[in-house]
PDB file of C-alpha atoms and ligand atoms in Angstrom:
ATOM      1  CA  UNK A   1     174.007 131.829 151.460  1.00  0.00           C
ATOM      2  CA  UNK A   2     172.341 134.009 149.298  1.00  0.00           C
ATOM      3  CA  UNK A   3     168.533 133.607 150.314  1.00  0.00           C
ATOM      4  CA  UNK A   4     167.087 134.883 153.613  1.00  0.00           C
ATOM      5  CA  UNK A   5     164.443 132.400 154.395  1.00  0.00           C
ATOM      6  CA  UNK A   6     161.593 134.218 155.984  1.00  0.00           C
ATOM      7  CA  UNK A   7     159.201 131.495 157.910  1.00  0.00           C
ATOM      8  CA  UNK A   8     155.903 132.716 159.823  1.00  0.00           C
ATOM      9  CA  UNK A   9     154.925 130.397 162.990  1.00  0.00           C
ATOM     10  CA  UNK A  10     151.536 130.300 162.733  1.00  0.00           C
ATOM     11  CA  UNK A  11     148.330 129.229 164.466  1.00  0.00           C
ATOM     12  CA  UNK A  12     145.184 130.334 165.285  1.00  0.00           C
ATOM     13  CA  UNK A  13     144.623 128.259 168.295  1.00  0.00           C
ATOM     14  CA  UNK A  14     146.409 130.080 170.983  1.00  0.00           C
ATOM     15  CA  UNK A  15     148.433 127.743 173.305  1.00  0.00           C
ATOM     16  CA  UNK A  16     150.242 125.556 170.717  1.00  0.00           C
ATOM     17  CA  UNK A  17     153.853 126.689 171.272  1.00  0.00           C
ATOM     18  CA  UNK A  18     154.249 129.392 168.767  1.00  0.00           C
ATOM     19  CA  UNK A  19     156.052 131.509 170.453  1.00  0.00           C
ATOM     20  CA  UNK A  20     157.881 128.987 172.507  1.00  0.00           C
ATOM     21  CA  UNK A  21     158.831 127.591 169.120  1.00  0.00           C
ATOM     22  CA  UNK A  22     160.189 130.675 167.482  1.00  0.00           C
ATOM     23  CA  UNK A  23     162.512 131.689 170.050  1.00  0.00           C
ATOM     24  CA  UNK A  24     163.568 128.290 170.939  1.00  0.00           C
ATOM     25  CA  UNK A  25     164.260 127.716 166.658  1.00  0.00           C
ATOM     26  CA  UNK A  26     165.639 131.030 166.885  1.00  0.00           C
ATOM     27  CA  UNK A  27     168.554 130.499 169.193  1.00  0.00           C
ATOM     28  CA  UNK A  28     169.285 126.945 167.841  1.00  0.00           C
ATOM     29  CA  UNK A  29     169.678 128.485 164.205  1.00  0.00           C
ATOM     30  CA  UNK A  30     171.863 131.153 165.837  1.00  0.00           C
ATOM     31  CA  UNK A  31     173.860 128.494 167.450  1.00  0.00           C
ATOM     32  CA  UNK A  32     173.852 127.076 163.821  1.00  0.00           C
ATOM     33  CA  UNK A  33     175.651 130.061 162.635  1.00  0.00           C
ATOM     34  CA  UNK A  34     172.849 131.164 161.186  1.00  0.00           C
ATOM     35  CA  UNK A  35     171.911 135.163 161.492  1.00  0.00           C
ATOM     36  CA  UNK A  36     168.406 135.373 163.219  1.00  0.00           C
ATOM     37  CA  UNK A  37     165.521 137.849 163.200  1.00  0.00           C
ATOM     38  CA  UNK A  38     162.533 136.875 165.343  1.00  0.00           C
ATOM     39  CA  UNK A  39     159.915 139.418 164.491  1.00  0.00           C
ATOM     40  CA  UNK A  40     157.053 139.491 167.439  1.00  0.00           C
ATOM     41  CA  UNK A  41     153.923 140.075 165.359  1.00  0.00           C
ATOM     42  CA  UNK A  42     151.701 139.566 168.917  1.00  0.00           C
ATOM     43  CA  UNK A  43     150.173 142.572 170.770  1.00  0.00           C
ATOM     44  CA  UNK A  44     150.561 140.070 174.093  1.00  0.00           C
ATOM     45  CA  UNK A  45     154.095 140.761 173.417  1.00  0.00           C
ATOM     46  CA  UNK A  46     155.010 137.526 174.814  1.00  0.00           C
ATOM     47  CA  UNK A  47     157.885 136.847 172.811  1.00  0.00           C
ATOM     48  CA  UNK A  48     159.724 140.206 173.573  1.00  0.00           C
ATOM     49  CA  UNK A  49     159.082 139.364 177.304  1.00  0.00           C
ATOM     50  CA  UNK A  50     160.367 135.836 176.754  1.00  0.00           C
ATOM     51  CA  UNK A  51     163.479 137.138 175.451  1.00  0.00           C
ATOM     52  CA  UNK A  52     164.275 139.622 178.195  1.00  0.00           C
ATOM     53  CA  UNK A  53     163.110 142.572 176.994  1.00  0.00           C
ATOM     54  CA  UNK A  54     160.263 144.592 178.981  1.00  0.00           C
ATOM     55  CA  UNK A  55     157.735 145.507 176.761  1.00  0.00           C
ATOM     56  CA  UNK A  56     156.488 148.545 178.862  1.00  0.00           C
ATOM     57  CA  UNK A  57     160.093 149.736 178.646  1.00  0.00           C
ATOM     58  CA  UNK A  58     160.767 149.446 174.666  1.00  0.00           C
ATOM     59  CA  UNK A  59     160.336 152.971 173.118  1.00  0.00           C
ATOM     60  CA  UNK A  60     160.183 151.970 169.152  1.00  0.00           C
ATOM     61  CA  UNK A  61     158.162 148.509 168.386  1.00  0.00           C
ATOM     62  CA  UNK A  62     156.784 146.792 165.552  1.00  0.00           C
ATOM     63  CA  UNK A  63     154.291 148.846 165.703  1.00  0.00           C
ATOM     64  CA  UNK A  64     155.444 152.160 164.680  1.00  0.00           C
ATOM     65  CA  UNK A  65     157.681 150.185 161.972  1.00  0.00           C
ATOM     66  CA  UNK A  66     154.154 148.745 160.444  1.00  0.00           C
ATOM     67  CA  UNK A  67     152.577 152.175 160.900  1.00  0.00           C
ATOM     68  CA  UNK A  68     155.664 153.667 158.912  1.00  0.00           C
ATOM     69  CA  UNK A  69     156.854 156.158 161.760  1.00  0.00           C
ATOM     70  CA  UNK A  70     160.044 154.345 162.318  1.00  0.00           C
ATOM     71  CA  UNK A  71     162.542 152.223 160.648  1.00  0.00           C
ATOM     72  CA  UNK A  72     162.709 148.387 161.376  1.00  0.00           C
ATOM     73  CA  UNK A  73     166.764 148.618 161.482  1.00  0.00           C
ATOM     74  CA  UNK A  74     165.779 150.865 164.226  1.00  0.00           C
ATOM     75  CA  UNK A  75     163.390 149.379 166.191  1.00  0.00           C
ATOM     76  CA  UNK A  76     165.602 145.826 166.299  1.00  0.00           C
ATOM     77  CA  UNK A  77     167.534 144.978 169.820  1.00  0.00           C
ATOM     78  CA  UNK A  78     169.818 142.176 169.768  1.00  0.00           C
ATOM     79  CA  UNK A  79     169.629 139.230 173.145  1.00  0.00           C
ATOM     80  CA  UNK A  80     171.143 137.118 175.078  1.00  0.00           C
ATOM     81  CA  UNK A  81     170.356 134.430 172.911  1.00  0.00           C
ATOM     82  CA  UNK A  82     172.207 135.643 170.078  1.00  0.00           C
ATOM     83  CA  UNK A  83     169.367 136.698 168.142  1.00  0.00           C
ATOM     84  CA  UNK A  84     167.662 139.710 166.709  1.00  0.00           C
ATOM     85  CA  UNK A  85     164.482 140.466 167.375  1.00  0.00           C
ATOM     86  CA  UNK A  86     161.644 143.376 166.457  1.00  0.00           C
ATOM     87  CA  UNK A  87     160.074 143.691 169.767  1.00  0.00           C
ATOM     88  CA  UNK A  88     156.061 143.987 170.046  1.00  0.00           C
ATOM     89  CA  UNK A  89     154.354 146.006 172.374  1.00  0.00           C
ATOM     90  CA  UNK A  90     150.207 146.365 173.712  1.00  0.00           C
ATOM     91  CA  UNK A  91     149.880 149.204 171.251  1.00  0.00           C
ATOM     92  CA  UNK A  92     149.821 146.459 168.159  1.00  0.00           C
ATOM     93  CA  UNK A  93     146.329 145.599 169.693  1.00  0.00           C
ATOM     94  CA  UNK A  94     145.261 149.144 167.533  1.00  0.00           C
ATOM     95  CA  UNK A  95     147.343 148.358 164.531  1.00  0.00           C
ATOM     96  CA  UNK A  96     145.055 145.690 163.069  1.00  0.00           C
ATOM     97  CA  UNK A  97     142.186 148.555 162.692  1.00  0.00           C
ATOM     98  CA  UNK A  98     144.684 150.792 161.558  1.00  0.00           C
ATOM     99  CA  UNK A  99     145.899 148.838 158.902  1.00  0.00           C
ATOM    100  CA  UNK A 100     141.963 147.387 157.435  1.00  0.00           C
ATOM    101  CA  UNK A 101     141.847 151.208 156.208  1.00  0.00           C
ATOM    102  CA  UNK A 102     145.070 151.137 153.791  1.00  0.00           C
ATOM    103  CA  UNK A 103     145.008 150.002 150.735  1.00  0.00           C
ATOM    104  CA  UNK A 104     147.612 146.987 150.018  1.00  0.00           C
ATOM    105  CA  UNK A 105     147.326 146.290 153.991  1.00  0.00           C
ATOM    106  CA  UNK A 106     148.376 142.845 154.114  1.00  0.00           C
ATOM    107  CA  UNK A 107     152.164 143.782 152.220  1.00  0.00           C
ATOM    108  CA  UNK A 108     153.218 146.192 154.638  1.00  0.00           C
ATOM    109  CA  UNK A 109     154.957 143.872 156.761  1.00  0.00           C
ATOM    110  CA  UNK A 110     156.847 142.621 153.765  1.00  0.00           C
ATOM    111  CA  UNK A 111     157.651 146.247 152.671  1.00  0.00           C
ATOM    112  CA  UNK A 112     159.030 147.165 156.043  1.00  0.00           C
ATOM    113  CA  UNK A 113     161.026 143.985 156.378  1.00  0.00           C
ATOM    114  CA  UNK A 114     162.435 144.055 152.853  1.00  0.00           C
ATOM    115  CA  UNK A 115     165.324 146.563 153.785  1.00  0.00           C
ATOM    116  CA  UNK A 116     166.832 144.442 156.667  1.00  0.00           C
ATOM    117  CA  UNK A 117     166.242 140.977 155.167  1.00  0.00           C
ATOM    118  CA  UNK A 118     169.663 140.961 153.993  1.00  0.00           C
ATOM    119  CA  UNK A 119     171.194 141.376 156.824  1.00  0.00           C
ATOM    120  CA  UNK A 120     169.795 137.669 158.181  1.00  0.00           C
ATOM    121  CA  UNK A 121     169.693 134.145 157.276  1.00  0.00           C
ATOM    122  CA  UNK A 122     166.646 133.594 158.527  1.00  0.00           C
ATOM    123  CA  UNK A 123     163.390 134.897 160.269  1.00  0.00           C
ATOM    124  CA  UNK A 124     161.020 133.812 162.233  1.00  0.00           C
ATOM    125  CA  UNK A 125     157.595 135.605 162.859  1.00  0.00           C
ATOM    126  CA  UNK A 126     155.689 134.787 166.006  1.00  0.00           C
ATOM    127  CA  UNK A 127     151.961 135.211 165.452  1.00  0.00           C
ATOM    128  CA  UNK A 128     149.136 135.640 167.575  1.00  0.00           C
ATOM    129  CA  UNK A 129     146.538 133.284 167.872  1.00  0.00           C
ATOM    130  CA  UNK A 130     144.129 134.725 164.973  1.00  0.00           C
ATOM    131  CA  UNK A 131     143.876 134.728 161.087  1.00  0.00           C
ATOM    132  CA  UNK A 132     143.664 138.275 161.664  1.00  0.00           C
ATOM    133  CA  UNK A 133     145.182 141.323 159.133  1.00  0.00           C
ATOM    134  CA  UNK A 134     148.439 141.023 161.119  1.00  0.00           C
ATOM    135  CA  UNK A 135     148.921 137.302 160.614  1.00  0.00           C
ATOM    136  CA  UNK A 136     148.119 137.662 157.226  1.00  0.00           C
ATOM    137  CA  UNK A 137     150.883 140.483 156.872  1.00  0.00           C
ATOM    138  CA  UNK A 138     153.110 137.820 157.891  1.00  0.00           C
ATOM    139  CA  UNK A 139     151.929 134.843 155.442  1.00  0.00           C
ATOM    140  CA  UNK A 140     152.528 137.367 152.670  1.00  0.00           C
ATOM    141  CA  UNK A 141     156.006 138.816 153.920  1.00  0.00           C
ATOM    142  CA  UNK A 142     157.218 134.805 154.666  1.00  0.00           C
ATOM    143  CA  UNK A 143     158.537 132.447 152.083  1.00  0.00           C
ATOM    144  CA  UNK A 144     157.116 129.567 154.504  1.00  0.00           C
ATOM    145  CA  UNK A 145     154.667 128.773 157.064  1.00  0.00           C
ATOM    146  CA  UNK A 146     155.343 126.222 160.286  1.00  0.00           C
ATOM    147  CA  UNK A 147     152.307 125.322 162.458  1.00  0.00           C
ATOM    148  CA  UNK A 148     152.538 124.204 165.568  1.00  0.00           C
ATOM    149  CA  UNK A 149     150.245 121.710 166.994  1.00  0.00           C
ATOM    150  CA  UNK A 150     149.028 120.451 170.201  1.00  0.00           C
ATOM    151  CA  UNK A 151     148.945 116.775 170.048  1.00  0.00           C
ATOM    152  CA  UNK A 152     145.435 116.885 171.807  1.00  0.00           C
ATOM    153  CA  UNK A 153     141.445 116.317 170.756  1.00  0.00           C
ATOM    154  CA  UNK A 154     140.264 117.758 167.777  1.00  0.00           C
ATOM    155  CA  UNK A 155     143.468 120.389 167.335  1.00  0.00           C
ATOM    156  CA  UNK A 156     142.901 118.851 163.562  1.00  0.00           C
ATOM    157  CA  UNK A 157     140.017 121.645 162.797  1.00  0.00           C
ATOM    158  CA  UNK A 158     142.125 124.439 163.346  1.00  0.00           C
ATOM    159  CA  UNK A 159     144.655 123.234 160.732  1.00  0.00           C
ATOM    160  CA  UNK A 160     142.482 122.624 157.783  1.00  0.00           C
ATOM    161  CA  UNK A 161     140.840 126.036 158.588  1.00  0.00           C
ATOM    162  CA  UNK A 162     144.690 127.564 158.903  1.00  0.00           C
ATOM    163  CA  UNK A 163     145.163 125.469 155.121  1.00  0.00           C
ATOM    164  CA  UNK A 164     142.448 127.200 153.599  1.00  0.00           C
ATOM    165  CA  UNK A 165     143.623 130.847 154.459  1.00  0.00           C
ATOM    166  CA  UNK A 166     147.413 129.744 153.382  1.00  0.00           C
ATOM    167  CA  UNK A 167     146.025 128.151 150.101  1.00  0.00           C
ATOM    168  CA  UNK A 168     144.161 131.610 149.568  1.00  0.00           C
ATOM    169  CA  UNK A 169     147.139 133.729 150.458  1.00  0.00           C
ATOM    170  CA  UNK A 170     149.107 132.000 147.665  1.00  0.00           C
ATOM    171  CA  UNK A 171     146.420 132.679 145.608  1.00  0.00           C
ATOM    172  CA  UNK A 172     145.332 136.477 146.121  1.00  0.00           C
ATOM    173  CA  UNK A 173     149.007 137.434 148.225  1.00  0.00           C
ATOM    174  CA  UNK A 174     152.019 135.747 147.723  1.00  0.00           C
ATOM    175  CA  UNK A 175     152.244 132.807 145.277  1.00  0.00           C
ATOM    176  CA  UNK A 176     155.432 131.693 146.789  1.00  0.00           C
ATOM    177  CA  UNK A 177     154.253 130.761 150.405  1.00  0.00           C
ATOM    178  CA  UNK A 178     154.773 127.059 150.702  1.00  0.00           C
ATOM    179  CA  UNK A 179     154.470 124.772 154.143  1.00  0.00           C
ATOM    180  CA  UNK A 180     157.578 124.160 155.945  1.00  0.00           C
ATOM    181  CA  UNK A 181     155.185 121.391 158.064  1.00  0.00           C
ATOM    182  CA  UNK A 182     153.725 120.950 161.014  1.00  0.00           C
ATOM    183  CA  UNK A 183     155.460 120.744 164.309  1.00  0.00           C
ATOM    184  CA  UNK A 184     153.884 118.402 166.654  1.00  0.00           C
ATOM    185  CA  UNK A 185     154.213 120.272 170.346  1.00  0.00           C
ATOM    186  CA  UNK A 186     153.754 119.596 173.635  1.00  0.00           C
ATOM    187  CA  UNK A 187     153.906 115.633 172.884  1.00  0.00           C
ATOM    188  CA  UNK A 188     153.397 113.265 175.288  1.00  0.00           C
ATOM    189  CA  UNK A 189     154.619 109.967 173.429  1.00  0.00           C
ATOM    190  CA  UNK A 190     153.304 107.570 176.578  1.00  0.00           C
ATOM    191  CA  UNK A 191     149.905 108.598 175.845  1.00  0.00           C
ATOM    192  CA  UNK A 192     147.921 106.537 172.515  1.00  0.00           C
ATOM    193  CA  UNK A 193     145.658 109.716 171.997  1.00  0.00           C
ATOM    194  CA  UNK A 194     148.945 111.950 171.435  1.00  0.00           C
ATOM    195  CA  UNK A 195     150.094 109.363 169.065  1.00  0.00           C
ATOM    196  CA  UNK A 196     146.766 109.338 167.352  1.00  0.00           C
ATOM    197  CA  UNK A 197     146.722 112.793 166.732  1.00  0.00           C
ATOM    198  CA  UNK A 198     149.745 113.022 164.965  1.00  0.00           C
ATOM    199  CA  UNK A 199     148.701 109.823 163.041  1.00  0.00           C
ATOM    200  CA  UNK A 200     145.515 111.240 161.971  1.00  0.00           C
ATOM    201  CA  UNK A 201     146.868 114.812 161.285  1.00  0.00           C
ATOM    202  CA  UNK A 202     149.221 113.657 159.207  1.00  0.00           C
ATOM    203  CA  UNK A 203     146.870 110.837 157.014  1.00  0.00           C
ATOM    204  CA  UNK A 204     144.468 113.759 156.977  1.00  0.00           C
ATOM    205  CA  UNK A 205     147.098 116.649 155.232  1.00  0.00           C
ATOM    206  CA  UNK A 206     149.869 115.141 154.214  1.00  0.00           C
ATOM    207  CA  UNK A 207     152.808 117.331 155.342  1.00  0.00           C
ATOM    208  CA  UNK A 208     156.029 117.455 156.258  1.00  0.00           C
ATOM    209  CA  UNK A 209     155.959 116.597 160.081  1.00  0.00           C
ATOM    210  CA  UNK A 210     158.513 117.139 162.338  1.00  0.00           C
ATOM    211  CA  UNK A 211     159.969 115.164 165.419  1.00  0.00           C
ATOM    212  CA  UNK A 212     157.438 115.848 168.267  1.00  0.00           C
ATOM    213  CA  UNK A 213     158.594 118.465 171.039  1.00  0.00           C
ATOM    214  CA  UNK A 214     158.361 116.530 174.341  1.00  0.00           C
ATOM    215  CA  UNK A 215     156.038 118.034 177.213  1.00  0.00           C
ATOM    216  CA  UNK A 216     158.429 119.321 180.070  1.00  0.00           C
ATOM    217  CA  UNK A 217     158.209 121.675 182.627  1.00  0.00           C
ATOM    218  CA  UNK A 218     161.434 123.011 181.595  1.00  0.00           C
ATOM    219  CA  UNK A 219     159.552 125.297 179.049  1.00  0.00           C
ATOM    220  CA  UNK A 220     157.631 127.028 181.589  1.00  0.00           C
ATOM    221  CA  UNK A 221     161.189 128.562 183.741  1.00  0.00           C
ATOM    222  CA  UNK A 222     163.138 129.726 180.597  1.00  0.00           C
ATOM    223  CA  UNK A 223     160.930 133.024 179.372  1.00  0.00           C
ATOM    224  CA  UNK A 224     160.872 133.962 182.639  1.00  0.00           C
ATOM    225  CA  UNK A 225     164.612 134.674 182.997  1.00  0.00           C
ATOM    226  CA  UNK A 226     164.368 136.478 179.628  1.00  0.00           C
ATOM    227  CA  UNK A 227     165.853 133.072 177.659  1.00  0.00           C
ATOM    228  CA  UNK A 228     165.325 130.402 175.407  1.00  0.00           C
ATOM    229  CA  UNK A 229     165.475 126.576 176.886  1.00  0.00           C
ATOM    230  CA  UNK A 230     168.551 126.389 174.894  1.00  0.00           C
ATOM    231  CA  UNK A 231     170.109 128.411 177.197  1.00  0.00           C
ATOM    232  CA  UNK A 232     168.463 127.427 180.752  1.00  0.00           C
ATOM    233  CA  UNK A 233     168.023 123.540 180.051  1.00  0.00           C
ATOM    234  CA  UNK A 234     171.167 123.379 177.212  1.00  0.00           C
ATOM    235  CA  UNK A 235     170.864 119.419 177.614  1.00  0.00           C
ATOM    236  CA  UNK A 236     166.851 118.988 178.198  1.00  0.00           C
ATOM    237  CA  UNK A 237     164.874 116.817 176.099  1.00  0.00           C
ATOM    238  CA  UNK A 238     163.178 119.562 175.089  1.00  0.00           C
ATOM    239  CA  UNK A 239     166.176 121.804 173.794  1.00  0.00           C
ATOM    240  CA  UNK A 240     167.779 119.099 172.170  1.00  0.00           C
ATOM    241  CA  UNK A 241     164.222 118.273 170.103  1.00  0.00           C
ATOM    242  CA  UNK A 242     163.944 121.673 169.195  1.00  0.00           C
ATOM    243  CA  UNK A 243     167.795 121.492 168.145  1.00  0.00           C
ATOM    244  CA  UNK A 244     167.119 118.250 166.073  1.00  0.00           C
ATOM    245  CA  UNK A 245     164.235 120.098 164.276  1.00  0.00           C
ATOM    246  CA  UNK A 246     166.103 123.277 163.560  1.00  0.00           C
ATOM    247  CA  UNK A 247     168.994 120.720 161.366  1.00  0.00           C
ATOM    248  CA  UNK A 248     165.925 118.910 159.755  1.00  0.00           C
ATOM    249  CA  UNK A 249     164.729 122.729 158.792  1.00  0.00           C
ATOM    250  CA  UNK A 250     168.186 123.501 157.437  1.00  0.00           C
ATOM    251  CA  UNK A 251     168.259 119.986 155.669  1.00  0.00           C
ATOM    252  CA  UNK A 252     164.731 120.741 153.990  1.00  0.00           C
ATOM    253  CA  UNK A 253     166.372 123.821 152.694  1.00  0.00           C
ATOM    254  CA  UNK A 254     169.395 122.212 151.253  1.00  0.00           C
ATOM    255  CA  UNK A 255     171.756 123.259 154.122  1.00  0.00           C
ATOM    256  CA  UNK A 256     174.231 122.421 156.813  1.00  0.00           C
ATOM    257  CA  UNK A 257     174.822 123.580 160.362  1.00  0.00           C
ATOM    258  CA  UNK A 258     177.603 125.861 159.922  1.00  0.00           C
ATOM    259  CA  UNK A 259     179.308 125.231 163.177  1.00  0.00           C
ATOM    260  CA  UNK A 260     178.797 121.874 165.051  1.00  0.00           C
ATOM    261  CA  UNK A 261     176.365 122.501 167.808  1.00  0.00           C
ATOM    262  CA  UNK A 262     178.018 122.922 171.213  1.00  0.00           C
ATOM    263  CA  UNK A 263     175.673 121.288 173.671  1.00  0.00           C
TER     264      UNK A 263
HETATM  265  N1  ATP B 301     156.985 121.376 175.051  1.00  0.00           N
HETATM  266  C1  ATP B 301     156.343 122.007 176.035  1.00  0.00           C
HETATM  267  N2  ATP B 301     156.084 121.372 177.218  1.00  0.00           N
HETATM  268  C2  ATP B 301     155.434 121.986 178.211  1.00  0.00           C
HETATM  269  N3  ATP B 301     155.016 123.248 178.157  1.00  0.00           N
HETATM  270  C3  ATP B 301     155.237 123.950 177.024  1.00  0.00           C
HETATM  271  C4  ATP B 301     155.916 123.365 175.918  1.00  0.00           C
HETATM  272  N4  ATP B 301     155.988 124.290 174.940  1.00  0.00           N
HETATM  273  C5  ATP B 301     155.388 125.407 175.415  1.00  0.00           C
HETATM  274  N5  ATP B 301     154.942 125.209 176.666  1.00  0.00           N
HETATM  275  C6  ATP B 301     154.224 126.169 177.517  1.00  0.00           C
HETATM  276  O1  ATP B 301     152.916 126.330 176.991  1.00  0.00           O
HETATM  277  C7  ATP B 301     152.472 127.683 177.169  1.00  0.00           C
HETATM  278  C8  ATP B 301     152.069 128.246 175.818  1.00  0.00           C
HETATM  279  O2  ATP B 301     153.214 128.334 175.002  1.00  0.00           O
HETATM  280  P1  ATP B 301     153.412 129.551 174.001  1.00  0.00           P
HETATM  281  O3  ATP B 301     153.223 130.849 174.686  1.00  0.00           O
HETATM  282  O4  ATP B 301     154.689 129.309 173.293  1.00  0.00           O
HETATM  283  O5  ATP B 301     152.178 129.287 173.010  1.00  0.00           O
HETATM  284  P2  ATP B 301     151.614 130.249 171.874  1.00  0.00           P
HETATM  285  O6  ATP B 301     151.049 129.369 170.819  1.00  0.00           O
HETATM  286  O7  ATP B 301     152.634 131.228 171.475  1.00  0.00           O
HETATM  287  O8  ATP B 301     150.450 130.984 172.669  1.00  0.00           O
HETATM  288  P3  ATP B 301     149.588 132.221 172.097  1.00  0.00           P
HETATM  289  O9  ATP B 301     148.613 131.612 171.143  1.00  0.00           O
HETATM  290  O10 ATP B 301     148.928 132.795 173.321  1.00  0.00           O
HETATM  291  O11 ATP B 301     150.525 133.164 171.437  1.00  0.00           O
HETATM  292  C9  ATP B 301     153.617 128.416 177.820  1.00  0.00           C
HETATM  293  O12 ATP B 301     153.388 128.486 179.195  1.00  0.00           O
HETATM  294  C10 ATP B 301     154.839 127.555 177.522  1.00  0.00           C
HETATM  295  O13 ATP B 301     155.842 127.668 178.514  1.00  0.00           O
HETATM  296 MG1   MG B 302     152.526 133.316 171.377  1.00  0.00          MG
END
């Protein structure tokens, strides 16, 4: 595999799963045989914590990479999960006003990344819940974008709001971007109104949807042992939907688990 297939999770509604998604995706395409790079583009640093690492404790973060003091080969830690990841820390909060002042601010993520990006298969970047300079760092840097969605009331707005800034990035940014799809979170199948959602989401766009995550309280105990639900609830609903959507990724891209998955 030649290509390293850069995907940004994104969202501006905060809640949806983004994070939950990446690292959960992450460890299944590591399990995959894939080589994984979560990046945590979030000054809430949630994914960092999720994966075990104490953000108050990590000396060289995203931050300083974007700011150019310090390599990204540097800054990367590998976990428990088996995947990489570019840890984020509170000090990103300053970054975004930072960054408004340079010129060509929304490609320095890509710049950064570009020296590691052969070292992976893919990578994931977890954004925070804005449209913000740093998420739009990471629609530039990424080949594809996956949004998450609540299956709930009116979580419809966000996404034609989140199409128009993608549609303008490909314009003005990166020509290239394209939508993985949308990945339906948080789904409660017994419930019409979930169902409707996704119905209506999907007359209304037209993209590539995904097999709906189940709700389950599983989701809540894994970041706080520093893991992925892959590796606290290996046979949970929940692990083994986010397993079936990391194959129908690979499939999308014209590829095969590498090893069969060991559940
Ligand atoms: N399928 C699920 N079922 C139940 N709870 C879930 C599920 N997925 C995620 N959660 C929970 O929902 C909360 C929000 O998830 P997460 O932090 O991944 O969202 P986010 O979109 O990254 O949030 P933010 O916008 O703040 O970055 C977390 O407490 C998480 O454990
Ligand atoms: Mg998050």
């Amino acid at each position: 595999m030649s290509r390293t297939h850069v995907v940004a999770v994104v969202n501006q509604k905060g809640g949806v799963a983004k994070t939950t998604s990446v690292a959960s995706l992450g460890a299944a395409f590591a399990q995959m045989g894939r080589r994984v790079l979560l990046v945590d583009l979030d000054p809430q640093a949630s994914l960092t914590f999720s994966l075990g690492l104490d953000p108050d404790a990590v000396e060289v973060s995203v931050h300083q990479v974007l700011l150019g003091t310090a390599g990204a080969a540097g800054a990367i830690h590998r976990t428990d999960d088996g995947v990489d990841l570019l840890p984020s820390t509170i000090e990103l909060a300053g970054v975004e006003a930072q960054l408004l002042a340079r010129p060509g601010r929304e490609f320095v993520l890509r710049t950064v990344l570009e020296d590691v990006l052969p070292g992976y298969d893919v990578v994931l970047l977890d954004c925070a819940p804005s449209l913000g300079v740093l998420t739009l760092n990471a629609l530039t840097a990424a080949g594809q974008v996956l949004v998450p969605l609540q299956c709930e009331m009116l979580s419809h707005r966000g996404v034609g709001q989140l199409l128009d800034t993608v549609a303008d990035v490909q314009r003005i940014l990166n020509r290239d971007l394209t939508v993985l799809g949308v990945l339906p979170t948080m789904y409660d199948g017994r419930t019409t109104h979930a169902r409707a959602v996704l119905a209506d989401v999907q007359e209304r766009y037209g993209l590539t949807m995904f097999a709906p995550i189940p709700k389950s309280v599983r989701f809540a105990e894994a970041p706080a042992v520093g893991r992925s639900i892959l590796a606290t609830a290996r046979g949970s609903k929940g692990a083994v939907a986010y397993c079936d959507v990391a194959r129908a990724v690979l499939r999308s891209w014209g590829e095969r688990p590498r090893r069969p998955l060991n559940r």
